[in-house]
Structure formats: C-alpha cells, structure tokens
C-alpha cells in the first residue's frame, strides 16, 4: 500500500514504502545541516574585524593581506600616516625585494604624512617627529628614483603628499577593501601613534564599508592639499 505524505505517494517501484516519519526526519536533518553551513558563512562575513594592540602586533596580519594583494596583477595601497616612520620601513622590506627581482606587479602607492612644519606647531616632541618625517620622505623619494624605470615599465605610480591638519587617525587601505585603522592619542603634550591599537575593517560589512569610506575621505584630502 503506498504511503502518503501531504498527498505525495512515497512508494517507489520495486522498493518498500518509505515511512513518513523517516522521510520527515531526513528532511529535518538536511535542513539543520544546511542551516549550520549558512550560519558559518554568515559568521565569516560579519566577524572579519579584529583588534590588535599596536602596529608590531598587527603587522603579521597586514603582511598577509599585502601578500594577497601583491600576488595579483595590480594593487592599490594607501597609507595615511603621521611621519610614516614606522610604515615605510615595513613596506620597504616587502616592496624592495619584489622590485629588485622584477616581480613587483603594477601598483598605485599613495603615501601621506603630516608636514614637519605642522608637527612642530602641535607637539613638544617636534624635533623627533619632524626628523622621522623628513627621513621617511627622503627614503621614499630614493626608492621611487632608484626603481623609476621599472615602475614606469609596469605602469606603477608612487604618490607622496604632506598635509597640515591635526591628525586623528592613521592606517593602511589595501585595494579599497581591507583597512587597518588606528587612532592617534594625546599623551600629555606628545602624540602616541604606533603604540595605539589597530582594527581591521572589511568592505563586506556595513561597519567596515563605513570606515573605509570615512578613511578615503581624509586620504583624498591629504593627497590633494589646498594650494598656496
């Protein structure tokens, strides 16, 4: 006698009838497994932000994301910094070997720092910070000059700019999709920069998309300072 479930005949030719209880149980088990898979996917999409206590602790994650970006045909890296005194040495360790071996892909590198003159106006550690800013500026220019022919050959550009406003945050944006962001803290009359926590944002989340848009608005201003 054919088994019935919601008007569906569950008897198959040459086989024993399927019991409704077993059929329903199998369907529920499948739906539960599917739900767990979907929840795991959702978890990965929504929990992409992480916190690290400072740049040194954050750098392994940054290096991993940079590796992914630089393994492709093109990459855009944007660092909104204070002096770039910690940022550029780290980037240089990655970019220079690739350029020397001619494995550096086409890149657009946007680098912005607070001008040494403005640093002297806002902090008592001006001599230290302004010196770091000057050193970074010269090292970046030297790199750009040393590999000028190769950068032109690959269609790469290194954009370097200075801005004159009170820094509130700094960080690195990779391919407009992953942002490592940190804030600047006033420690008395001096600035605490690389020692502050970093947070990773991803464009796939609403919160990440917001912070990336916010970062880009300040980056665009820093890369295009007012004339005169």
Tab-separated table of C-alpha atoms in Angstrom:
chain	number	residue	atom	x	y	z
A	1	UNK	CA	0.000	0.000	0.000
A	2	UNK	CA	1.606	3.309	-0.997
A	3	UNK	CA	2.493	5.660	1.855
A	4	UNK	CA	1.108	9.168	1.671
A	5	UNK	CA	2.654	12.426	2.936
A	6	UNK	CA	0.801	15.605	2.119
A	7	UNK	CA	-0.763	13.911	-0.875
A	8	UNK	CA	2.623	12.676	-2.185
A	9	UNK	CA	2.965	8.984	-2.915
A	10	UNK	CA	6.163	7.782	-1.240
A	11	UNK	CA	6.157	4.242	-2.666
A	12	UNK	CA	8.753	3.596	-5.348
A	13	UNK	CA	8.584	0.817	-7.892
A	14	UNK	CA	10.299	-2.339	-6.708
A	15	UNK	CA	11.029	-0.876	-3.285
A	16	UNK	CA	9.433	-0.932	0.128
A	17	UNK	CA	7.256	2.036	1.081
A	18	UNK	CA	9.023	4.966	2.717
A	19	UNK	CA	7.737	5.675	6.186
A	20	UNK	CA	6.639	9.290	6.633
A	21	UNK	CA	8.463	9.569	9.957
A	22	UNK	CA	11.792	8.588	8.401
A	23	UNK	CA	11.258	10.895	5.446
A	24	UNK	CA	10.460	13.891	7.653
A	25	UNK	CA	13.428	13.114	9.903
A	26	UNK	CA	15.803	13.015	6.938
A	27	UNK	CA	14.498	16.318	5.607
A	28	UNK	CA	14.875	17.988	9.006
A	29	UNK	CA	18.413	16.646	9.378
A	30	UNK	CA	19.333	18.017	5.954
A	31	UNK	CA	17.812	21.428	6.697
A	32	UNK	CA	19.651	21.574	10.033
A	33	UNK	CA	22.974	20.794	8.353
A	34	UNK	CA	22.275	23.444	5.702
A	35	UNK	CA	21.430	25.992	8.394
A	36	UNK	CA	24.713	25.312	10.198
A	37	UNK	CA	26.652	25.835	6.966
A	38	UNK	CA	24.851	29.119	6.283
A	39	UNK	CA	25.476	30.314	9.840
A	40	UNK	CA	29.182	29.562	9.467
A	41	UNK	CA	29.334	31.527	6.210
A	42	UNK	CA	27.491	34.423	7.833
A	43	UNK	CA	29.907	34.317	10.763
A	44	UNK	CA	32.899	34.638	8.437
A	45	UNK	CA	31.307	37.565	6.614
A	46	UNK	CA	30.341	39.513	9.701
A	47	UNK	CA	33.253	38.796	12.035
A	48	UNK	CA	36.096	39.978	9.828
A	49	UNK	CA	37.090	42.842	12.122
A	50	UNK	CA	39.871	42.153	14.572
A	51	UNK	CA	41.738	44.205	17.163
A	52	UNK	CA	45.484	44.179	17.800
A	53	UNK	CA	47.271	46.246	20.475
A	54	UNK	CA	49.794	48.051	18.238
A	55	UNK	CA	51.449	48.096	14.813
A	56	UNK	CA	54.030	45.458	15.731
A	57	UNK	CA	51.306	43.006	16.743
A	58	UNK	CA	49.196	43.922	13.715
A	59	UNK	CA	51.926	43.630	11.112
A	60	UNK	CA	51.701	39.834	10.520
A	61	UNK	CA	48.052	40.310	9.501
A	62	UNK	CA	48.957	43.332	7.376
A	63	UNK	CA	51.762	41.394	5.710
A	64	UNK	CA	49.376	38.559	4.883
A	65	UNK	CA	46.894	40.929	3.231
A	66	UNK	CA	49.703	42.673	1.354
A	67	UNK	CA	50.890	39.304	0.085
A	68	UNK	CA	47.447	38.572	-1.319
A	69	UNK	CA	47.226	41.980	-2.974
A	70	UNK	CA	50.722	41.884	-4.474
A	71	UNK	CA	50.205	38.373	-5.851
A	72	UNK	CA	47.673	39.794	-8.301
A	73	UNK	CA	48.294	41.846	-11.437
A	74	UNK	CA	47.537	45.151	-9.801
A	75	UNK	CA	47.279	46.573	-6.303
A	76	UNK	CA	46.428	49.894	-4.710
A	77	UNK	CA	47.957	50.605	-1.312
A	78	UNK	CA	47.155	53.791	0.583
A	79	UNK	CA	48.801	54.715	3.867
A	80	UNK	CA	47.612	57.800	5.691
A	81	UNK	CA	50.361	58.336	8.225
A	82	UNK	CA	51.773	60.788	10.695
A	83	UNK	CA	55.510	60.559	9.938
A	84	UNK	CA	55.486	57.225	8.027
A	85	UNK	CA	58.483	56.462	10.224
A	86	UNK	CA	57.099	53.039	11.118
A	87	UNK	CA	55.037	52.457	7.993
A	88	UNK	CA	57.610	52.986	5.256
A	89	UNK	CA	60.364	50.697	6.654
A	90	UNK	CA	57.833	47.867	6.838
A	91	UNK	CA	56.549	48.495	3.313
A	92	UNK	CA	60.097	48.858	2.027
A	93	UNK	CA	61.025	45.403	3.322
A	94	UNK	CA	58.259	43.945	1.160
A	95	UNK	CA	58.437	46.137	-1.943
A	96	UNK	CA	62.196	46.343	-2.473
A	97	UNK	CA	62.888	42.596	-2.974
A	98	UNK	CA	59.965	42.394	-5.403
A	99	UNK	CA	61.245	45.373	-7.364
A	100	UNK	CA	64.827	44.052	-7.405
A	101	UNK	CA	63.677	40.674	-8.723
A	102	UNK	CA	61.266	42.391	-11.141
A	103	UNK	CA	58.290	40.604	-9.598
A	104	UNK	CA	56.573	43.716	-8.319
A	105	UNK	CA	53.168	43.973	-10.017
A	106	UNK	CA	51.593	47.192	-11.179
A	107	UNK	CA	50.904	49.188	-8.030
A	108	UNK	CA	49.463	52.514	-7.067
A	109	UNK	CA	51.037	53.565	-3.803
A	110	UNK	CA	49.536	56.567	-2.014
A	111	UNK	CA	51.529	57.831	0.964
A	112	UNK	CA	50.650	60.864	3.079
A	113	UNK	CA	52.341	62.288	6.155
A	114	UNK	CA	51.928	65.340	8.368
A	115	UNK	CA	54.346	68.058	7.284
A	116	UNK	CA	57.323	68.529	9.631
A	117	UNK	CA	56.478	72.221	9.949
A	118	UNK	CA	52.999	71.471	11.236
A	119	UNK	CA	54.309	68.800	13.609
A	120	UNK	CA	56.474	71.456	15.230
A	121	UNK	CA	53.367	73.530	15.910
A	122	UNK	CA	51.313	70.864	17.647
A	123	UNK	CA	53.668	68.756	19.762
A	124	UNK	CA	56.629	69.177	22.087
A	125	UNK	CA	58.343	66.159	20.549
A	126	UNK	CA	58.535	68.099	17.297
A	127	UNK	CA	62.256	67.614	16.702
A	128	UNK	CA	61.931	63.840	16.978
A	129	UNK	CA	58.759	63.546	14.890
A	130	UNK	CA	59.767	66.053	12.236
A	131	UNK	CA	63.126	64.304	11.824
A	132	UNK	CA	61.363	60.966	11.322
A	133	UNK	CA	59.046	62.551	8.789
A	134	UNK	CA	61.968	64.041	6.852
A	135	UNK	CA	63.843	60.729	6.874
A	136	UNK	CA	60.845	58.780	5.604
A	137	UNK	CA	60.178	61.358	2.904
A	138	UNK	CA	63.740	61.111	1.575
A	139	UNK	CA	63.760	57.295	1.702
A	140	UNK	CA	60.525	57.067	-0.277
A	141	UNK	CA	61.831	59.509	-2.866
A	142	UNK	CA	65.060	57.498	-3.147
A	143	UNK	CA	63.093	54.302	-3.707
A	144	UNK	CA	60.945	55.975	-6.350
A	145	UNK	CA	64.041	57.293	-8.129
A	146	UNK	CA	66.014	54.046	-7.895
A	147	UNK	CA	63.253	51.990	-9.500
A	148	UNK	CA	61.842	54.745	-11.735
A	149	UNK	CA	62.348	52.797	-14.975
A	150	UNK	CA	60.779	49.611	-13.629
A	151	UNK	CA	57.853	51.487	-12.096
A	152	UNK	CA	57.218	53.154	-15.454
A	153	UNK	CA	57.514	49.841	-17.253
A	154	UNK	CA	54.867	48.243	-15.038
A	155	UNK	CA	52.605	51.286	-15.069
A	156	UNK	CA	53.122	51.821	-11.355
A	157	UNK	CA	52.936	55.126	-9.519
A	158	UNK	CA	54.058	56.284	-6.081
A	159	UNK	CA	52.142	59.344	-4.935
A	160	UNK	CA	53.652	61.185	-1.992
A	161	UNK	CA	51.981	64.058	-0.187
A	162	UNK	CA	52.078	66.125	3.006
A	163	UNK	CA	49.135	67.586	4.883
A	164	UNK	CA	48.749	70.285	7.524
A	165	UNK	CA	45.935	69.356	9.893
A	166	UNK	CA	45.570	67.793	13.296
A	167	UNK	CA	45.908	64.017	12.836
A	168	UNK	CA	43.089	61.966	14.309
A	169	UNK	CA	43.701	58.526	12.855
A	170	UNK	CA	46.091	56.725	10.537
A	171	UNK	CA	46.250	53.414	8.749
A	172	UNK	CA	46.617	51.352	5.598
A	173	UNK	CA	43.918	50.685	2.990
A	174	UNK	CA	44.518	47.728	0.679
A	175	UNK	CA	42.690	47.620	-2.657
A	176	UNK	CA	39.875	49.714	-1.185
A	177	UNK	CA	38.582	46.582	0.519
A	178	UNK	CA	40.622	45.914	3.670
A	179	UNK	CA	41.543	48.660	6.118
A	180	UNK	CA	43.892	48.552	9.096
A	181	UNK	CA	42.971	51.610	11.118
A	182	UNK	CA	44.411	53.143	14.263
A	183	UNK	CA	43.797	56.361	16.149
A	184	UNK	CA	46.233	58.966	17.433
A	185	UNK	CA	46.284	59.573	21.175
A	186	UNK	CA	47.491	62.635	23.003
A	187	UNK	CA	49.927	61.553	25.714
A	188	UNK	CA	50.235	64.775	27.607
A	189	UNK	CA	51.592	67.194	25.019
A	190	UNK	CA	53.002	64.478	22.783
A	191	UNK	CA	51.460	62.108	20.237
A	192	UNK	CA	51.136	58.351	20.680
A	193	UNK	CA	50.948	56.756	17.236
A	194	UNK	CA	52.357	53.278	16.537
A	195	UNK	CA	51.639	52.186	20.116
A	196	UNK	CA	47.871	52.532	19.677
A	197	UNK	CA	45.552	49.584	18.836
A	198	UNK	CA	44.747	48.718	15.242
A	199	UNK	CA	41.426	47.443	13.984
A	200	UNK	CA	40.864	45.535	10.766
A	201	UNK	CA	37.828	46.510	8.686
A	202	UNK	CA	36.420	44.700	5.674
A	203	UNK	CA	34.261	46.243	2.954
A	204	UNK	CA	31.863	43.277	3.103
A	205	UNK	CA	30.341	44.546	6.338
A	206	UNK	CA	28.315	47.716	6.823
A	207	UNK	CA	30.634	48.886	9.588
A	208	UNK	CA	33.703	48.147	7.507
A	209	UNK	CA	32.296	49.896	4.440
A	210	UNK	CA	31.534	52.982	6.534
A	211	UNK	CA	35.049	53.207	7.985
A	212	UNK	CA	36.659	52.656	4.586
A	213	UNK	CA	34.584	55.481	3.085
A	214	UNK	CA	35.494	57.690	6.054
A	215	UNK	CA	39.179	56.857	5.702
A	216	UNK	CA	39.114	57.568	1.973
A	217	UNK	CA	37.579	60.999	2.534
A	218	UNK	CA	40.512	62.001	4.768
A	219	UNK	CA	43.033	60.294	2.497
A	220	UNK	CA	41.752	62.188	-0.552
A	221	UNK	CA	42.085	65.445	1.363
A	222	UNK	CA	45.621	64.583	2.482
A	223	UNK	CA	46.689	63.569	-1.032
A	224	UNK	CA	45.243	66.771	-2.517
A	225	UNK	CA	46.128	69.542	-0.060
A	226	UNK	CA	44.976	73.121	-0.737
A	227	UNK	CA	47.298	75.107	-2.971
A	228	UNK	CA	49.101	78.185	-1.672
